[in-house]
mmCIF file of C-alpha atoms in Angstrom:
data_model
loop_
_atom_site.group_PDB
_atom_site.id
_atom_site.type_symbol
_atom_site.label_atom_id
_atom_site.label_comp_id
_atom_site.label_asym_id
_atom_site.label_seq_id
_atom_site.Cartn_x
_atom_site.Cartn_y
_atom_site.Cartn_z
ATOM 1 C CA MET N 1 131.905 111.158 169.836
ATOM 2 C CA ALA N 2 128.735 109.101 169.623
ATOM 3 C CA HIS N 3 126.776 112.361 169.428
ATOM 4 C CA ALA N 4 128.931 113.891 166.612
ATOM 5 C CA ILE N 5 126.165 112.936 164.159
ATOM 6 C CA ASN N 6 122.421 112.249 164.435
ATOM 7 C CA LYS N 7 121.950 115.068 166.924
ATOM 8 C CA LEU N 8 118.424 115.809 165.819
ATOM 9 C CA SER N 9 115.251 113.787 166.224
ATOM 10 C CA ALA N 10 111.839 113.972 164.613
ATOM 11 C CA THR N 11 110.360 115.318 167.845
ATOM 12 C CA LYS N 12 113.028 117.963 168.238
ATOM 13 C CA ILE N 13 112.674 119.056 164.629
ATOM 14 C CA GLY N 14 108.965 119.551 165.127
ATOM 15 C CA LYS N 15 109.590 121.887 168.045
ATOM 16 C CA LEU N 16 112.342 123.978 166.409
ATOM 17 C CA THR N 17 111.157 127.413 165.256
ATOM 18 C CA LYS N 18 114.218 129.647 165.635
ATOM 19 C CA PRO N 19 115.501 130.883 162.241
ATOM 20 C CA GLY N 20 119.008 129.716 161.378
ATOM 21 C CA PHE N 21 120.933 126.459 160.993
ATOM 22 C CA HIS N 22 120.417 123.514 163.337
ATOM 23 C CA GLY N 23 123.095 120.843 162.936
ATOM 24 C CA ASP N 24 122.505 117.099 162.862
ATOM 25 C CA GLY N 25 126.219 116.388 162.456
ATOM 26 C CA GLY N 26 128.343 115.266 159.538
ATOM 27 C CA GLY N 27 127.596 118.483 157.620
ATOM 28 C CA LEU N 28 123.803 118.040 157.683
ATOM 29 C CA TYR N 29 121.744 121.030 158.824
ATOM 30 C CA LEU N 30 118.088 121.855 159.175
ATOM 31 C CA GLN N 31 117.652 125.366 157.850
ATOM 32 C CA ILE N 32 114.779 127.539 159.100
ATOM 33 C CA THR N 33 114.020 130.802 157.317
ATOM 34 C CA GLN N 34 112.583 133.964 158.855
ATOM 35 C CA GLY N 35 109.233 132.890 157.505
ATOM 36 C CA GLY N 36 109.463 129.545 159.273
ATOM 37 C CA VAL N 37 110.140 127.380 156.191
ATOM 38 C CA LYS N 38 112.260 124.329 157.047
ATOM 39 C CA SER N 39 114.656 122.616 154.596
ATOM 40 C CA TRP N 40 117.811 120.504 154.601
ATOM 41 C CA LEU N 41 121.286 121.747 153.745
ATOM 42 C CA PHE N 42 124.568 119.899 153.432
ATOM 43 C CA ARG N 43 127.524 122.174 154.261
ATOM 44 C CA TYR N 44 131.148 121.331 153.540
ATOM 45 C CA MET N 45 134.574 122.723 152.658
ATOM 46 C CA LYS N 46 136.152 122.177 149.264
ATOM 47 C CA ASN N 47 139.525 123.644 148.282
ATOM 48 C CA GLY N 48 139.352 125.977 151.259
ATOM 49 C CA LYS N 49 135.923 127.313 150.327
ATOM 50 C CA ALA N 50 132.687 126.801 152.217
ATOM 51 C CA ARG N 51 129.872 125.369 150.085
ATOM 52 C CA GLY N 52 126.274 124.426 150.695
ATOM 53 C CA MET N 53 124.011 122.043 148.805
ATOM 54 C CA GLY N 54 120.254 121.963 149.309
ATOM 55 C CA LEU N 55 118.756 118.513 149.893
ATOM 56 C CA GLY N 56 115.079 119.463 149.789
ATOM 57 C CA PRO N 57 112.288 120.781 152.034
ATOM 58 C CA LEU N 58 111.357 119.027 155.266
ATOM 59 C CA HIS N 59 107.786 118.358 154.126
ATOM 60 C CA THR N 60 109.195 116.233 151.272
ATOM 61 C CA VAL N 61 112.539 114.938 152.599
ATOM 62 C CA SER N 62 112.368 113.284 156.031
ATOM 63 C CA LEU N 63 115.183 113.301 158.589
ATOM 64 C CA ALA N 64 116.100 109.738 157.646
ATOM 65 C CA ASP N 65 116.164 110.602 153.929
ATOM 66 C CA ALA N 66 118.290 113.684 154.591
ATOM 67 C CA ARG N 67 120.833 111.597 156.485
ATOM 68 C CA VAL N 68 121.087 109.166 153.561
ATOM 69 C CA LEU N 69 121.678 112.063 151.143
ATOM 70 C CA ALA N 70 124.278 113.611 153.447
ATOM 71 C CA LEU N 71 126.085 110.268 153.740
ATOM 72 C CA ALA N 72 126.225 109.960 149.949
ATOM 73 C CA ALA N 73 127.662 113.485 149.710
ATOM 74 C CA ARG N 74 130.348 112.712 152.291
ATOM 75 C CA LYS N 75 131.353 109.610 150.305
ATOM 76 C CA GLN N 76 131.685 111.751 147.176
ATOM 77 C CA LEU N 77 134.018 114.091 149.045
ATOM 78 C CA LEU N 78 136.157 111.125 150.104
ATOM 79 C CA GLU N 79 136.456 110.206 146.432
ATOM 80 C CA GLY N 80 137.503 113.748 145.529
ATOM 81 C CA VAL N 81 134.162 114.629 143.944
ATOM 82 C CA ASP N 82 132.472 117.910 144.750
ATOM 83 C CA PRO N 83 128.834 116.871 145.431
ATOM 84 C CA LEU N 84 127.406 120.261 144.407
ATOM 85 C CA ASP N 85 129.292 120.222 141.096
ATOM 86 C CA ALA N 86 128.179 116.629 140.510
ATOM 87 C CA LYS N 87 124.552 117.607 141.180
ATOM 88 C CA GLU N 88 124.725 120.519 138.740
ATOM 89 C CA GLN N 89 126.326 118.324 136.095
ATOM 90 C CA GLN N 90 123.567 115.756 136.558
ATOM 91 C CA ARG N 91 120.923 118.464 136.204
ATOM 92 C CA ALA N 92 122.578 119.772 133.031
ATOM 93 C CA SER N 93 122.824 116.244 131.650
ATOM 94 C CA SER N 94 119.128 115.624 132.377
ATOM 95 C CA LYS N 95 118.198 118.848 130.592
ATOM 96 C CA ALA N 96 120.307 117.874 127.584
ATOM 97 C CA THR N 97 118.714 114.431 127.501
ATOM 98 C CA ALA N 98 115.244 115.938 127.736
ATOM 99 C CA ALA N 99 116.056 118.338 124.912
ATOM 100 C CA LYS N 100 117.084 115.390 122.742
ATOM 101 C CA SER N 101 114.053 113.298 123.659
ATOM 102 C CA LYS N 102 111.030 113.302 121.378
ATOM 103 C CA THR N 103 108.113 110.936 121.141
ATOM 104 C CA PHE N 104 107.351 109.070 117.930
ATOM 105 C CA ASP N 105 104.274 111.245 117.372
ATOM 106 C CA GLU N 106 106.378 114.405 117.720
ATOM 107 C CA CYS N 107 108.954 113.065 115.264
ATOM 108 C CA ALA N 108 106.240 111.997 112.809
ATOM 109 C CA GLU N 109 104.677 115.459 112.926
ATOM 110 C CA ALA N 110 108.063 117.121 112.389
ATOM 111 C CA TYR N 111 108.933 114.757 109.511
ATOM 112 C CA ILE N 112 105.631 115.400 107.729
ATOM 113 C CA GLU N 113 105.992 119.164 108.156
ATOM 114 C CA ALA N 114 109.572 119.072 106.832
ATOM 115 C CA HIS N 115 108.530 117.181 103.693
ATOM 116 C CA ARG N 116 105.110 118.725 103.076
ATOM 117 C CA SER N 117 106.340 121.279 100.530
ATOM 118 C CA GLY N 118 108.117 118.582 98.530
ATOM 119 C CA TRP N 119 105.056 116.395 98.074
ATOM 120 C CA LYS N 120 103.244 117.192 94.824
ATOM 121 C CA ASN N 121 99.870 116.051 96.164
ATOM 122 C CA ALA N 122 98.459 118.088 99.046
ATOM 123 C CA LYS N 123 96.602 115.009 100.285
ATOM 124 C CA HIS N 124 99.880 113.133 100.736
ATOM 125 C CA ALA N 125 100.573 114.723 104.123
ATOM 126 C CA ASP N 126 97.058 113.854 105.294
ATOM 127 C CA GLN N 127 97.564 110.245 104.231
ATOM 128 C CA TRP N 128 100.802 110.058 106.216
ATOM 129 C CA THR N 129 99.164 111.584 109.280
ATOM 130 C CA ASN N 130 96.068 109.386 109.107
ATOM 131 C CA THR N 131 97.884 106.073 108.603
ATOM 132 C CA LEU N 132 100.434 106.727 111.344
ATOM 133 C CA ASP N 133 97.733 107.960 113.735
ATOM 134 C CA THR N 134 95.640 104.865 113.039
ATOM 135 C CA TYR N 135 98.227 102.087 112.962
ATOM 136 C CA ALA N 136 101.422 103.284 114.690
ATOM 137 C CA SER N 137 100.453 105.805 117.367
ATOM 138 C CA PRO N 138 98.240 103.469 119.420
ATOM 139 C CA HIS N 139 101.239 101.195 119.952
ATOM 140 C CA PHE N 140 104.147 103.606 120.492
ATOM 141 C CA GLY N 141 103.135 107.143 119.571
ATOM 142 C CA SER N 142 103.632 108.484 123.102
ATOM 143 C CA LEU N 143 106.941 106.671 123.666
ATOM 144 C CA VAL N 144 110.282 108.411 123.220
ATOM 145 C CA VAL N 145 111.495 107.519 119.777
ATOM 146 C CA SER N 146 114.732 106.030 121.149
ATOM 147 C CA ALA N 147 112.691 103.320 122.920
ATOM 148 C CA ILE N 148 111.038 101.953 119.778
ATOM 149 C CA ASP N 149 112.290 98.476 118.936
ATOM 150 C CA THR N 150 111.416 95.631 116.582
ATOM 151 C CA ALA N 151 108.813 94.167 118.955
ATOM 152 C CA LEU N 152 106.848 97.430 118.981
ATOM 153 C CA VAL N 153 107.016 97.792 115.194
ATOM 154 C CA MET N 154 105.796 94.206 114.807
ATOM 155 C CA LYS N 155 102.965 94.925 117.241
ATOM 156 C CA ALA N 156 101.751 97.613 114.843
ATOM 157 C CA LEU N 157 102.236 95.648 111.615
ATOM 158 C CA GLU N 158 101.306 92.040 112.370
ATOM 159 C CA PRO N 159 97.552 92.599 112.881
ATOM 160 C CA ILE N 160 97.169 94.211 109.439
ATOM 161 C CA TRP N 161 99.913 92.582 107.370
ATOM 162 C CA THR N 162 97.703 89.838 105.920
ATOM 163 C CA GLU N 163 94.337 91.588 105.724
ATOM 164 C CA LYS N 164 95.531 95.061 104.700
ATOM 165 C CA THR N 165 98.846 94.258 103.066
ATOM 166 C CA GLU N 166 99.121 97.362 100.882
ATOM 167 C CA THR N 167 98.281 99.659 103.794
ATOM 168 C CA ALA N 168 100.576 97.758 106.153
ATOM 169 C CA SER N 169 103.451 98.036 103.703
ATOM 170 C CA ARG N 170 102.979 101.792 103.476
ATOM 171 C CA VAL N 171 102.783 102.088 107.256
ATOM 172 C CA ARG N 172 106.040 100.151 107.600
ATOM 173 C CA GLY N 173 107.790 102.404 105.097
ATOM 174 C CA ARG N 174 106.500 105.517 106.827
ATOM 175 C CA ILE N 175 107.599 104.299 110.260
ATOM 176 C CA GLU N 176 111.029 103.554 108.788
ATOM 177 C CA SER N 177 111.273 107.056 107.303
ATOM 178 C CA VAL N 178 110.287 108.733 110.579
ATOM 179 C CA LEU N 179 112.815 106.658 112.546
ATOM 180 C CA ASP N 180 115.559 107.411 109.993
ATOM 181 C CA TRP N 181 114.765 111.124 110.353
ATOM 182 C CA ALA N 182 114.925 110.809 114.149
ATOM 183 C CA THR N 183 118.321 109.084 113.919
ATOM 184 C CA VAL N 184 119.806 111.799 111.719
ATOM 185 C CA ARG N 185 118.443 114.458 114.091
ATOM 186 C CA GLY N 186 120.081 112.726 117.056
ATOM 187 C CA TYR N 187 116.910 111.571 118.815
ATOM 188 C CA ARG N 188 117.795 107.880 118.523
ATOM 189 C CA SER N 189 120.723 105.678 117.490
ATOM 190 C CA GLY N 190 121.347 102.207 116.142
ATOM 191 C CA GLU N 191 119.676 100.150 113.426
ATOM 192 C CA ASN N 192 116.204 101.005 112.190
ATOM 193 C CA PRO N 193 113.753 98.402 113.585
ATOM 194 C CA ALA N 194 111.293 99.077 110.740
ATOM 195 C CA ARG N 195 113.691 98.339 107.871
ATOM 196 C CA TRP N 196 112.586 95.541 105.556
ATOM 197 C CA LYS N 197 115.625 94.041 103.859
ATOM 198 C CA GLY N 198 117.664 91.853 106.149
ATOM 199 C CA HIS N 199 115.338 92.468 109.086
ATOM 200 C CA LEU N 200 111.524 92.446 108.904
ATOM 201 C CA ASP N 201 111.667 90.285 105.775
ATOM 202 C CA HIS N 202 112.689 87.463 108.149
ATOM 203 C CA LEU N 203 109.637 88.071 110.357
ATOM 204 C CA LEU N 204 106.841 88.881 107.897
ATOM 205 C CA PRO N 205 105.834 87.109 104.659
ATOM 206 C CA LYS N 206 106.500 88.904 101.401
ATOM 207 C CA ARG N 207 103.676 91.083 100.083
ATOM 208 C CA SER N 208 103.446 88.951 96.950
ATOM 209 C CA LYS N 209 102.647 85.919 99.094
ATOM 210 C CA VAL N 210 99.755 87.443 101.013
ATOM 211 C CA GLN N 211 98.487 90.468 99.093
ATOM 212 C CA LYS N 212 95.210 90.094 97.302
ATOM 213 C CA VAL N 213 95.696 91.780 93.930
ATOM 214 C CA GLU N 214 92.642 93.767 92.906
ATOM 215 C CA HIS N 215 92.601 94.979 89.320
ATOM 216 C CA HIS N 216 90.513 97.891 88.145
ATOM 217 C CA ALA N 217 87.391 96.648 86.398
ATOM 218 C CA ALA N 218 88.115 96.859 82.675
ATOM 219 C CA LEU N 219 86.033 96.570 79.525
ATOM 220 C CA PRO N 220 87.156 93.873 77.032
ATOM 221 C CA TYR N 221 88.625 95.703 74.034
ATOM 222 C CA SER N 222 86.250 93.907 71.698
ATOM 223 C CA ASP N 223 83.340 95.650 73.452
ATOM 224 C CA ALA N 224 84.952 99.085 73.372
ATOM 225 C CA PRO N 225 83.523 100.307 70.011
ATOM 226 C CA ALA N 226 79.959 99.504 71.111
ATOM 227 C CA PHE N 227 80.547 101.240 74.421
ATOM 228 C CA MET N 228 81.771 104.347 72.613
ATOM 229 C CA VAL N 229 78.572 104.446 70.543
ATOM 230 C CA GLU N 230 76.528 104.591 73.753
ATOM 231 C CA LEU N 231 78.878 107.094 75.368
ATOM 232 C CA ARG N 232 78.683 109.495 72.408
ATOM 233 C CA LYS N 233 74.906 109.605 72.716
ATOM 234 C CA LEU N 234 75.374 111.553 75.950
ATOM 235 C CA ASP N 235 75.935 115.273 75.585
ATOM 236 C CA ASN N 236 77.423 116.425 78.879
ATOM 237 C CA THR N 237 80.781 117.370 80.361
ATOM 238 C CA GLY N 238 81.327 114.062 82.131
ATOM 239 C CA ALA N 239 80.714 112.063 78.946
ATOM 240 C CA LYS N 240 83.166 114.164 76.948
ATOM 241 C CA ALA N 241 85.757 113.869 79.732
ATOM 242 C CA LEU N 242 85.422 110.075 79.763
ATOM 243 C CA GLU N 243 85.646 109.941 75.971
ATOM 244 C CA LEU N 244 88.871 111.939 75.978
ATOM 245 C CA LEU N 245 90.221 109.731 78.766
ATOM 246 C CA ILE N 246 89.568 106.625 76.674
ATOM 247 C CA LEU N 247 90.990 108.136 73.488
ATOM 248 C CA THR N 248 94.197 109.258 75.217
ATOM 249 C CA ALA N 249 94.564 106.343 77.696
ATOM 250 C CA THR N 250 95.188 108.849 80.477
ATOM 251 C CA ARG N 251 94.229 108.805 84.164
ATOM 252 C CA THR N 252 91.167 110.377 85.755
ATOM 253 C CA ASN N 253 93.138 113.073 87.616
ATOM 254 C CA GLU N 254 95.016 113.989 84.454
ATOM 255 C CA ILE N 255 91.727 114.469 82.596
ATOM 256 C CA ILE N 256 89.747 116.399 85.178
ATOM 257 C CA GLY N 257 92.736 118.630 85.960
ATOM 258 C CA ALA N 258 93.424 119.426 82.286
ATOM 259 C CA ARG N 259 93.899 123.175 81.664
ATOM 260 C CA TRP N 260 93.563 125.077 78.426
ATOM 261 C CA ASP N 261 97.185 126.242 78.442
ATOM 262 C CA GLU N 262 98.318 122.592 78.244
ATOM 263 C CA PHE N 263 96.854 122.112 74.751
ATOM 264 C CA ASP N 264 98.387 122.994 71.406
ATOM 265 C CA LEU N 265 95.640 121.986 69.003
ATOM 266 C CA SER N 266 97.524 123.148 65.925
ATOM 267 C CA ALA N 267 100.302 120.680 66.755
ATOM 268 C CA ALA N 268 97.835 118.087 68.132
ATOM 269 C CA ILE N 269 99.713 117.872 71.442
ATOM 270 C CA TRP N 270 98.520 117.888 75.023
ATOM 271 C CA THR N 271 101.429 118.475 77.427
ATOM 272 C CA ILE N 272 100.681 117.416 80.998
ATOM 273 C CA PRO N 273 103.137 119.082 83.431
ATOM 274 C CA ALA N 274 105.269 116.956 85.744
ATOM 275 C CA GLU N 275 103.481 118.059 88.902
ATOM 276 C CA ARG N 276 100.235 116.532 87.620
ATOM 277 C CA MET N 277 101.753 113.208 86.605
ATOM 278 C CA LYS N 278 101.966 110.169 88.878
ATOM 279 C CA ALA N 279 105.613 109.605 87.918
ATOM 280 C CA GLY N 280 106.484 113.284 88.354
ATOM 281 C CA LYS N 281 107.647 113.579 84.749
ATOM 282 C CA GLU N 282 106.167 115.755 81.972
ATOM 283 C CA HIS N 283 104.052 113.727 79.564
ATOM 284 C CA ARG N 284 103.251 114.671 75.955
ATOM 285 C CA VAL N 285 100.018 113.166 74.690
ATOM 286 C CA PRO N 286 99.436 112.945 70.905
ATOM 287 C CA LEU N 287 95.872 113.950 70.054
ATOM 288 C CA SER N 288 93.928 112.028 67.442
ATOM 289 C CA LYS N 289 91.366 113.855 65.320
ATOM 290 C CA ALA N 290 88.603 112.464 67.542
ATOM 291 C CA ALA N 291 90.364 113.797 70.645
ATOM 292 C CA ILE N 292 90.803 117.234 69.069
ATOM 293 C CA ARG N 293 87.097 117.363 68.261
ATOM 294 C CA ILE N 294 86.258 116.882 71.942
ATOM 295 C CA VAL N 295 88.633 119.621 73.071
ATOM 296 C CA LYS N 296 87.279 122.037 70.466
ATOM 297 C CA ALA N 297 83.715 121.247 71.537
ATOM 298 C CA MET N 298 84.587 122.066 75.134
ATOM 299 C CA LYS N 299 86.373 125.251 74.029
ATOM 300 C CA SER N 300 83.171 126.525 72.470
ATOM 301 C CA VAL N 301 81.537 126.476 75.922
ATOM 302 C CA ARG N 302 84.631 127.446 77.915
ATOM 303 C CA GLN N 303 83.854 128.556 81.497
ATOM 304 C CA ASN N 304 87.212 128.749 83.298
ATOM 305 C CA GLU N 305 90.803 127.550 83.050
ATOM 306 C CA TYR N 306 89.746 123.896 83.134
ATOM 307 C CA VAL N 307 88.793 122.039 79.967
ATOM 308 C CA PHE N 308 86.195 120.113 81.947
ATOM 309 C CA PRO N 309 84.781 122.588 84.471
ATOM 310 C CA GLY N 310 82.961 121.564 87.627
ATOM 311 C CA GLN N 311 79.716 122.887 89.052
ATOM 312 C CA ARG N 312 81.490 125.294 91.396
ATOM 313 C CA GLU N 313 83.066 128.434 89.991
ATOM 314 C CA GLN N 314 86.744 128.124 88.992
ATOM 315 C CA SER N 315 86.788 124.418 89.858
ATOM 316 C CA PRO N 316 87.384 121.308 87.720
ATOM 317 C CA LEU N 317 85.056 118.379 87.266
ATOM 318 C CA SER N 318 84.730 116.215 90.390
ATOM 319 C CA ASN N 319 86.883 113.090 90.482
ATOM 320 C CA MET N 320 83.669 111.152 91.144
ATOM 321 C CA ALA N 321 81.958 112.451 88.009
ATOM 322 C CA LEU N 322 83.213 109.683 85.719
ATOM 323 C CA LEU N 323 82.268 106.961 88.181
ATOM 324 C CA GLN N 324 78.786 108.424 88.536
ATOM 325 C CA LEU N 325 78.513 108.594 84.740
ATOM 326 C CA LEU N 326 79.287 104.888 84.456
ATOM 327 C CA LYS N 327 76.607 104.144 87.058
ATOM 328 C CA ARG N 328 74.059 106.144 85.066
ATOM 329 C CA MET N 329 75.043 104.136 82.008
ATOM 330 C CA GLU N 330 74.349 101.017 84.100
ATOM 331 C CA ARG N 331 78.002 100.029 83.861
ATOM 332 C CA SER N 332 78.891 99.937 87.533
ATOM 333 C CA ASP N 333 81.045 96.933 86.654
ATOM 334 C CA LEU N 334 83.586 99.333 85.095
ATOM 335 C CA THR N 335 85.979 102.011 86.326
ATOM 336 C CA ALA N 336 87.462 104.907 84.386
ATOM 337 C CA HIS N 337 90.973 103.689 85.189
ATOM 338 C CA GLY N 338 90.115 100.284 83.744
ATOM 339 C CA PHE N 339 90.006 101.727 80.227
ATOM 340 C CA ARG N 340 93.799 101.983 80.350
ATOM 341 C CA SER N 341 93.837 98.182 80.593
ATOM 342 C CA THR N 342 91.367 97.993 77.719
ATOM 343 C CA PHE N 343 93.745 100.066 75.593
ATOM 344 C CA ARG N 344 96.796 98.022 76.688
ATOM 345 C CA ASP N 345 95.085 94.732 75.842
ATOM 346 C CA TRP N 346 94.081 96.074 72.412
ATOM 347 C CA VAL N 347 97.684 97.110 71.656
ATOM 348 C CA GLY N 348 99.145 93.804 72.808
ATOM 349 C CA GLU N 349 96.655 91.497 71.149
ATOM 350 C CA THR N 350 95.680 93.221 67.901
ATOM 351 C CA THR N 351 98.600 95.424 66.817
ATOM 352 C CA HIS N 352 102.314 95.165 66.114
ATOM 353 C CA TYR N 353 103.296 98.222 68.142
ATOM 354 C CA PRO N 354 106.250 97.426 70.444
ATOM 355 C CA ARG N 355 105.681 97.077 74.171
ATOM 356 C CA GLU N 356 107.734 100.177 74.967
ATOM 357 C CA VAL N 357 105.486 102.328 72.737
ATOM 358 C CA ALA N 358 102.370 101.177 74.584
ATOM 359 C CA GLU N 359 104.056 101.691 77.955
ATOM 360 C CA ALA N 360 105.128 105.194 76.920
ATOM 361 C CA ALA N 361 101.531 106.004 75.973
ATOM 362 C CA LEU N 362 100.453 104.977 79.481
ATOM 363 C CA ALA N 363 103.272 107.087 80.983
ATOM 364 C CA HIS N 364 104.692 104.039 82.732
ATOM 365 C CA LEU N 365 108.289 104.261 83.881
ATOM 366 C CA LEU N 366 110.526 101.440 82.676
ATOM 367 C CA LYS N 367 111.360 99.107 85.566
ATOM 368 C CA ASP N 368 114.597 97.975 83.965
ATOM 369 C CA LYS N 369 117.109 100.688 84.937
ATOM 370 C CA ALA N 370 119.480 99.796 82.119
ATOM 371 C CA GLU N 371 116.673 100.009 79.570
ATOM 372 C CA ALA N 372 115.436 103.268 81.093
ATOM 373 C CA ALA N 373 118.922 104.789 80.853
ATOM 374 C CA TYR N 374 118.892 104.400 77.068
ATOM 375 C CA ALA N 375 115.276 105.494 76.592
ATOM 376 C CA ARG N 376 116.001 109.170 76.012
ATOM 377 C CA GLY N 377 113.002 109.998 73.792
ATOM 378 C CA ASP N 378 109.285 109.644 74.398
ATOM 379 C CA LEU N 379 108.491 107.796 71.132
ATOM 380 C CA PHE N 380 106.010 110.541 70.318
ATOM 381 C CA THR N 381 105.759 109.937 66.560
ATOM 382 C CA LYS N 382 105.107 106.226 67.002
ATOM 383 C CA ARG N 383 102.617 106.939 69.766
ATOM 384 C CA ALA N 384 100.758 109.434 67.555
ATOM 385 C CA ALA N 385 100.240 106.731 64.918
ATOM 386 C CA MET N 386 99.156 104.237 67.564
ATOM 387 C CA MET N 387 96.620 106.616 69.139
ATOM 388 C CA ALA N 388 95.175 107.420 65.709
ATOM 389 C CA ASP N 389 94.703 103.678 65.127
ATOM 390 C CA TRP N 390 93.106 103.350 68.574
ATOM 391 C CA ALA N 391 90.657 106.159 67.756
ATOM 392 C CA ASN N 392 89.783 104.448 64.444
ATOM 393 C CA TYR N 393 89.243 101.144 66.228
ATOM 394 C CA LEU N 394 86.920 102.788 68.757
ATOM 395 C CA ALA N 395 84.971 104.345 65.886
ATOM 396 C CA GLY N 396 84.495 100.915 64.317
ATOM 397 C CA ARG N 397 86.804 101.578 61.408
#
């Protein structure tokens, strides 16, 4: 009875060459193929049927290891579990788990691709990719997304939260969005470790406490008429683009991307489509007589679909053109965007136009949701009068 199991030995196994099954006892067999390949097999009866379960090749699974595996299988049989069925179920479960496992980098790539078509700015996807690659991936990009916890998110954010607060805040929001996407897709579960309210707000100081606010360099409104005199001495595309930007209080991208089909000069209206606006909402710009003169001057030398054409064929003026113009004017202390502040200060300090009229001219969305709900119109008539006054002020009248 003592020899019912453990019949084989390492020495004996090394000498065996005959193809077939060589029993060790307890259902464990060394199987030798016609080609001489040796492997382990556990054979047993279940519901009157003979079954066999491979335990691995001899070169990987030793005799001692095979006996341990066979013992575990016999214990399963005592518990009424078919070891072969259990092994197949485990394999299927592992495959299912693997299919539902994605790394953070894989989820980030999938999220960006899924949302790319919905982003109005083509550079938006690149910004997402670059910030996540730079600040998140080094810490947990290669980890399965289900393993990402608060400690890992903090590891990515803490080093940059004080010095690069704006960037860090965007990174946090993007990590949160990717993890939310992964949760909905079934790749992770539980609370989002990157959420701010009620979570990271207890671990990191508020942006307002640490962020260094940097305003765009702006010209005092009292100096604006003199600046316009100097600007109008220049006869080039960049100068006319900057002049129209100042007269309309618009943004650089709105100016350089302006197309001829957006202008109705007879009605003195420039309609900027929603896809070109920061707020994603169509914006009607009232044109003063001075603004119309600029557009007509550019129409007389029209080159392509853009009001302010660039040097390359069928392209608009470069977004650096206005900055370079200011440098040539020896006004590197200013930015094109800063002229919106110049206009806003002029309205607030020298006119009686209501705040909401000035904000509408700048295409700012109202922060107060209740106020925004009642603001159905765009105050165009009032804005037209205000922009005419602004043009007169700039002309020294």
